[in-house]
Tab-separated table of C-alpha atoms and ligand atoms in Angstrom:
chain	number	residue	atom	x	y	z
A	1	UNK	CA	203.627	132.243	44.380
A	2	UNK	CA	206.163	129.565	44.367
A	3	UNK	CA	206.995	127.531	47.347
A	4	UNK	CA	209.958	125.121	47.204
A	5	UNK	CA	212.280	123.149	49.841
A	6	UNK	CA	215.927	123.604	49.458
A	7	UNK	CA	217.839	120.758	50.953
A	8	UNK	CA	220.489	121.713	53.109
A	9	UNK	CA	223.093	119.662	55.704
A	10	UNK	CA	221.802	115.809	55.713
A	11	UNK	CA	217.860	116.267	56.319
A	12	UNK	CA	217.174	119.920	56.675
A	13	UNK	CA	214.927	122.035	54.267
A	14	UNK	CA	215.343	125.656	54.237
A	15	UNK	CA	211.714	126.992	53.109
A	16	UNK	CA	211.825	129.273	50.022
A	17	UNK	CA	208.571	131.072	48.995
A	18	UNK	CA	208.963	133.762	46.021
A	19	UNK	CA	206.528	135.530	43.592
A	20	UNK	CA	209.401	135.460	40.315
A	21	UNK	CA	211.302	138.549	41.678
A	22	UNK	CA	211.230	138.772	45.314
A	23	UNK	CA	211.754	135.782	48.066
A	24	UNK	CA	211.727	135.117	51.474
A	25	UNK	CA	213.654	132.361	53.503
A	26	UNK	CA	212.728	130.269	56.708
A	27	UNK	CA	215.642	129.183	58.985
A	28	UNK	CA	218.548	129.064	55.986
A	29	UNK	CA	221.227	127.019	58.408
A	30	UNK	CA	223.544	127.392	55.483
A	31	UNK	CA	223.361	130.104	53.129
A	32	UNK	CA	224.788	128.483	50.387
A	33	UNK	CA	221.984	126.514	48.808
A	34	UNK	CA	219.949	130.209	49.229
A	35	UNK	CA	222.546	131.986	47.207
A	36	UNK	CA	222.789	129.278	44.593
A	37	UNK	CA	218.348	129.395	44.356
A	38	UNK	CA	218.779	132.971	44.076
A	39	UNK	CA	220.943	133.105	41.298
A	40	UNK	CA	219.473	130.228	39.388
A	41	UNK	CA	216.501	132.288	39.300
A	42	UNK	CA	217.177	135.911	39.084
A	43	UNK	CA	215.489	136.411	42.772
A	44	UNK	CA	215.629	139.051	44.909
A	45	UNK	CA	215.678	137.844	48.594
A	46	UNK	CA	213.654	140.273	50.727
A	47	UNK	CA	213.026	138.798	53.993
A	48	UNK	CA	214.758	135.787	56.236
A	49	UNK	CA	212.171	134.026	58.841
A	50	UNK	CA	213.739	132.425	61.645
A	51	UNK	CA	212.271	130.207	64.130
A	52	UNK	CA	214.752	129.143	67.159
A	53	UNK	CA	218.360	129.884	67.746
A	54	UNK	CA	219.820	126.129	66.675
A	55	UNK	CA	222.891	126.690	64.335
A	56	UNK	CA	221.220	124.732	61.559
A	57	UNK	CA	218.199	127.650	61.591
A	58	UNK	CA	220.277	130.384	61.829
A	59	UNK	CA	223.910	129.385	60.275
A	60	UNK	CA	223.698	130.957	56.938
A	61	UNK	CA	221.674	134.370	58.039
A	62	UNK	CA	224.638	136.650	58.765
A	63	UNK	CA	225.927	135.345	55.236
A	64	UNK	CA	222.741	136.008	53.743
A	65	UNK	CA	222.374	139.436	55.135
A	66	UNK	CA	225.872	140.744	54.457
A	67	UNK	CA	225.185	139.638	50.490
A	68	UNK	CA	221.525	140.681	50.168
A	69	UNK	CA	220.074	143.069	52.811
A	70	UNK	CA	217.678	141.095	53.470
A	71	UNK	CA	215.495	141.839	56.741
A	72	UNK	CA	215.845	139.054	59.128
A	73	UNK	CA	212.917	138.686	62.008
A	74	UNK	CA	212.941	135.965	64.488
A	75	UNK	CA	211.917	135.192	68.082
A	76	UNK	CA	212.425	137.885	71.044
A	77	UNK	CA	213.218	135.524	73.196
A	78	UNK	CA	216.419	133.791	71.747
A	79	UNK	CA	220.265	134.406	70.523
A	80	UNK	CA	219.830	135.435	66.767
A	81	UNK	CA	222.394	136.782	64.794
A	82	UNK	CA	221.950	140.855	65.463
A	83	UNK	CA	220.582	142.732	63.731
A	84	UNK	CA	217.068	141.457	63.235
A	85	UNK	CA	213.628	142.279	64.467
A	86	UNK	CA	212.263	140.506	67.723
A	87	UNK	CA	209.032	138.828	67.015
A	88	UNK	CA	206.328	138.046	69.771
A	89	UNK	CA	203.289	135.776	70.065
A	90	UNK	CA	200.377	137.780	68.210
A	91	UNK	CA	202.449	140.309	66.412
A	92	UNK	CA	202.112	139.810	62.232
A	93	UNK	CA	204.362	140.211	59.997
A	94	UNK	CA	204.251	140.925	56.453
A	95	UNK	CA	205.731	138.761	53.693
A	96	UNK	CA	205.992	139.096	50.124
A	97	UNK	CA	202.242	141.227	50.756
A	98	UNK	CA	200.530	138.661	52.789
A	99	UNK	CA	199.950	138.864	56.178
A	100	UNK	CA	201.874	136.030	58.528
A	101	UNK	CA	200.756	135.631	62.418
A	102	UNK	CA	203.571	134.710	64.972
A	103	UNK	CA	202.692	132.168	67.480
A	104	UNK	CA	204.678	131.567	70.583
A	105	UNK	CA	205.308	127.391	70.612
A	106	UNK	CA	208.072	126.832	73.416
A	107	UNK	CA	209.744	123.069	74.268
A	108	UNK	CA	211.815	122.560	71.174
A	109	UNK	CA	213.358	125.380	72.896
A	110	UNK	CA	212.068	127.897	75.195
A	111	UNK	CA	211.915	130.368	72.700
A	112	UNK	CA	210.312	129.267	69.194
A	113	UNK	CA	207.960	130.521	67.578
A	114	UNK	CA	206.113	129.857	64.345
A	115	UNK	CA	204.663	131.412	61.133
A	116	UNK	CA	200.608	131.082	60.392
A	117	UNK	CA	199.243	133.022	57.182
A	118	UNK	CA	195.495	131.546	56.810
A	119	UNK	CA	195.275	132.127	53.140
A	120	UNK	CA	198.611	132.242	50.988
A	121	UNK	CA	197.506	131.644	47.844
A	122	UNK	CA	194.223	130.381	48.643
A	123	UNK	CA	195.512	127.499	51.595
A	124	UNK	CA	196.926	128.359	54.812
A	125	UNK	CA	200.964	127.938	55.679
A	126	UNK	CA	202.731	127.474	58.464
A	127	UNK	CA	206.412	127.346	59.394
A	128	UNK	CA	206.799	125.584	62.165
A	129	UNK	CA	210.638	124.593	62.685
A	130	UNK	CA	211.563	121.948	65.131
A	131	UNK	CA	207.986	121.449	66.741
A	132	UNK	CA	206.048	119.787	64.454
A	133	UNK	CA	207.397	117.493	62.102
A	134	UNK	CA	205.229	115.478	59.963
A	135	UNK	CA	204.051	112.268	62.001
A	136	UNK	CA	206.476	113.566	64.824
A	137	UNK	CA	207.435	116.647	67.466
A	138	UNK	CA	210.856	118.416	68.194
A	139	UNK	CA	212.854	116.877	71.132
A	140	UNK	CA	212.556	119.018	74.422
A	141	UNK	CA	216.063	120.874	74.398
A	142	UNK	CA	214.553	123.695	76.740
A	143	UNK	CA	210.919	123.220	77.584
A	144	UNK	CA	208.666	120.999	79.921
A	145	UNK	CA	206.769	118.183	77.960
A	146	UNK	CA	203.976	120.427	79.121
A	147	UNK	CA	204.606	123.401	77.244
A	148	UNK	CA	205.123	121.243	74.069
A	149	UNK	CA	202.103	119.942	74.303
A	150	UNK	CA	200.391	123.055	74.440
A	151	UNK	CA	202.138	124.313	71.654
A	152	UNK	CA	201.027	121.082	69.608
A	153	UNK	CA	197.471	121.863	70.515
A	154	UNK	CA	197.859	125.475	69.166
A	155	UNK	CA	199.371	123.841	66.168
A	156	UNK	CA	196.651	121.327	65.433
A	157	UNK	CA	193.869	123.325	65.972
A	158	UNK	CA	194.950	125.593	62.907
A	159	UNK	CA	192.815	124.587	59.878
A	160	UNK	CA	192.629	120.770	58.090
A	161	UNK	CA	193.930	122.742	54.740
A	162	UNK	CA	196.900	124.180	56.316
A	163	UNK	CA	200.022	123.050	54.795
A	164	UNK	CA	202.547	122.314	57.151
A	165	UNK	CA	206.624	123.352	56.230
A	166	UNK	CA	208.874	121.701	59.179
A	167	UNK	CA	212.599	122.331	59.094
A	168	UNK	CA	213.201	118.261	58.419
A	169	UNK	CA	212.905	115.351	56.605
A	170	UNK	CA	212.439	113.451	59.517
A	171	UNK	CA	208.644	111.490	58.230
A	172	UNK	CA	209.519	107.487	57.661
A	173	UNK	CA	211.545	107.308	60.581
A	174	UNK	CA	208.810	109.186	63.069
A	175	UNK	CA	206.705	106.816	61.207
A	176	UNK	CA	208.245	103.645	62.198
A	177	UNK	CA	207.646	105.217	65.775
A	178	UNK	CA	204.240	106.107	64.837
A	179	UNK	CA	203.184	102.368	63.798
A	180	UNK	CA	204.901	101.297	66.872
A	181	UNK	CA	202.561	103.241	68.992
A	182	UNK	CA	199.740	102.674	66.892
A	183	UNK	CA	200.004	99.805	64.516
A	184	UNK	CA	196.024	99.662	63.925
A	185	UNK	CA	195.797	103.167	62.735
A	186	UNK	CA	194.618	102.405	58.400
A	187	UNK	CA	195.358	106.431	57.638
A	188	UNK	CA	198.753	105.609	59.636
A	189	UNK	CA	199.669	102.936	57.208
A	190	UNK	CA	198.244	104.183	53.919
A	191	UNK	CA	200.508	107.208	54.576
A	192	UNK	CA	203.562	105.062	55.380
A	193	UNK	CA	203.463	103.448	51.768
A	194	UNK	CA	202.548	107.058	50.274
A	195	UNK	CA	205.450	108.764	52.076
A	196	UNK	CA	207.887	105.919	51.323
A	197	UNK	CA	207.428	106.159	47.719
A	198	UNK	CA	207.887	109.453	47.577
A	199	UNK	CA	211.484	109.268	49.321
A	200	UNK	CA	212.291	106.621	46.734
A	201	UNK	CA	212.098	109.039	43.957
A	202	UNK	CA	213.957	111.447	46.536
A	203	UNK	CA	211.198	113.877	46.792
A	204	UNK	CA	209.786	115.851	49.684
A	205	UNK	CA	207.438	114.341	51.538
A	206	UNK	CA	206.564	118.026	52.601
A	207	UNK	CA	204.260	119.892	53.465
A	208	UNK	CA	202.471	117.946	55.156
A	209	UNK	CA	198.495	118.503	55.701
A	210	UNK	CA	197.475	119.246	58.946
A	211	UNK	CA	194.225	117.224	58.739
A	212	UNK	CA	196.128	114.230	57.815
A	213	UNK	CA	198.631	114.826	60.615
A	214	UNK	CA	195.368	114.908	63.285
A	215	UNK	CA	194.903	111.093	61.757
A	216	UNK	CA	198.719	109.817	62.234
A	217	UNK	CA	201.052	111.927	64.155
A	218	UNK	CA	201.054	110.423	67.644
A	219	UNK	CA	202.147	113.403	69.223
A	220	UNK	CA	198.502	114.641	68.134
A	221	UNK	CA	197.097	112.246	69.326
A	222	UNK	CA	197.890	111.642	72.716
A	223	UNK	CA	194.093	111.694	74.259
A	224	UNK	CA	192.986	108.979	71.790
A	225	UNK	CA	191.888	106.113	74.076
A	226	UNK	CA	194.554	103.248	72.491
A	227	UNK	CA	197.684	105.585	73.116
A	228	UNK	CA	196.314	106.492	76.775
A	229	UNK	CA	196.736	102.279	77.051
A	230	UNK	CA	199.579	102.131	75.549
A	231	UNK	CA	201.160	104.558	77.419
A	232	UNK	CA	200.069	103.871	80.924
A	233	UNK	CA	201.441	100.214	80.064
A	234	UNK	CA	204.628	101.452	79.820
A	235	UNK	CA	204.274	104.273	82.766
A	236	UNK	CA	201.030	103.044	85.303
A	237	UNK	CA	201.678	106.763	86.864
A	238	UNK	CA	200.980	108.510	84.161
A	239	UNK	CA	197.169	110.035	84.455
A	240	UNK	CA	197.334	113.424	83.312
A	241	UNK	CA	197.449	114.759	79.311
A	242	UNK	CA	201.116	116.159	79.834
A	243	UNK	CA	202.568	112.915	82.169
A	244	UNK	CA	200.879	110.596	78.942
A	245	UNK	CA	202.080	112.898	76.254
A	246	UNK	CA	205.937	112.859	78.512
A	247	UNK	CA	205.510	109.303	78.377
A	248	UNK	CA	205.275	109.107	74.729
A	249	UNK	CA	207.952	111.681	74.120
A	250	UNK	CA	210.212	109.847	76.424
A	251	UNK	CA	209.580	106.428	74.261
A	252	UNK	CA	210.745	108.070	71.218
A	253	UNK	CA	214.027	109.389	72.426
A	254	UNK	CA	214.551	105.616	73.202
A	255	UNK	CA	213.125	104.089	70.168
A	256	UNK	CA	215.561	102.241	68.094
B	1	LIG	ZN1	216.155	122.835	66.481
B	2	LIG	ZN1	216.644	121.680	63.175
């Protein structure tokens, strides 16, 4: 089984996974680069995954359905292009012959949801769209910080192995925010100068591995001790896990 990150727009990837005659796609926002991965290897494209209703998920699926028949599945709870089959947390789904668990994750937007298979191709997967992003999290379009953060738990307490396929390149500059909030974390910093020499041969720096992520996404991490501090410096109010984990969102969305 091949899995493979097409680039599409500025800094989205548009997941690919085939077996040499049949693929699937998560969240193709343009349908072009599918099309083009299709032909270039003789590929059949069987299913299309979506996540969340934000045009660059969803943009190229009526494309992609009209030239390939491909099934399309995606969240119950949000505005996909019809027809496709409404997805809820729990149910699993079946791709290229492995099993695939969907997992409610709201505050990205009130709907998402997420793809877990525990064992594809020996190490677990998971598609995660705009919640998890490798040393980052998905703004809150729709949901309470809250909610996010208990879809981040769900998230992180999947296994160390699991390899984690967010919709965007979005890892040095979460990691500038990252080394603001924690700028004695070693992991943190080994992984900056690992990630940033991968961009400067233009690779992927995904997926990311969820273990790692435990060790330097802050948005993981918001019950360590230091990030409590930090973030009760900036906001003395906040006591609870969501107002500290708010907190930390909020300094993000600011962060220049
Ligand atoms: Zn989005
Ligand atoms: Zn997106």
């Amino acid at each position: 089984m091949t899995l493979i990150p097409l680039p599409a727009f500025t800094d989205n990837y548009i997941w690919m996974l085939h077996d040499g005659r049949n693929a699937v796609v998560v969240d193709p926002g343009d349908a072009g680069p599918v099309m083009q991965a299709l032909t270039d290897s003789g590929l059949t494209l069987q299913s299309i995954l979506v996540t969340h209703h934000h045009p660059d998920h969803v943009g190229g699926v009526d494309a992609l359905r009209a030239a390939t028949g491909a099934r399309v599945l995606g969240p119950a709870r949000e505005r996909i292009p019809e027809p496709f089959e409404k997805l809820a947390d729990g149910d699993v789904v079946h791709v290229l012959g492995h099993p695939f668990t969907v997992m409610d994750v709201p505050g990205h937007t009130a709907g998402h949801i997420a793809y877990f298979s525990p064992a594809f191709d020996a190490s677990p997967i998971l598609f995660c769209g705009d919640t998890l992003f490798s040393a980052g999290c998905g703004r809150l379009f729709e949901g309470t910080p809250a909610q996010m953060l208990r879809s981040l738990d769900r998230l992180a307490s999947l296994p160390g192995a699991t390899r984690v396929c967010c919709t965007h390149e979005y890892t040095l500059s979460n990691l500038r925010f990252a080394c603001a909030v924690e700028p004695a974390n070693k992991d943190l910093l080994e992984y900056v100068g690992h990630c940033q020499a991968l961009r400067a041969q233009q690779q992927p720096t995904l997926p990311a591995r969820l273990a790692l992520e435990r060790l330097i996404n802050p948005f993981l991490r918001t019950r360590e001790a230091s990030i409590v501090a930090v973030a009760r410096a900036r906001d003395p109010a906040a006591m609870t896990d969501e107002q500290v984990f708010a907190v930390i969102r909020q300094w993000k969305n600011d962060f220049k």
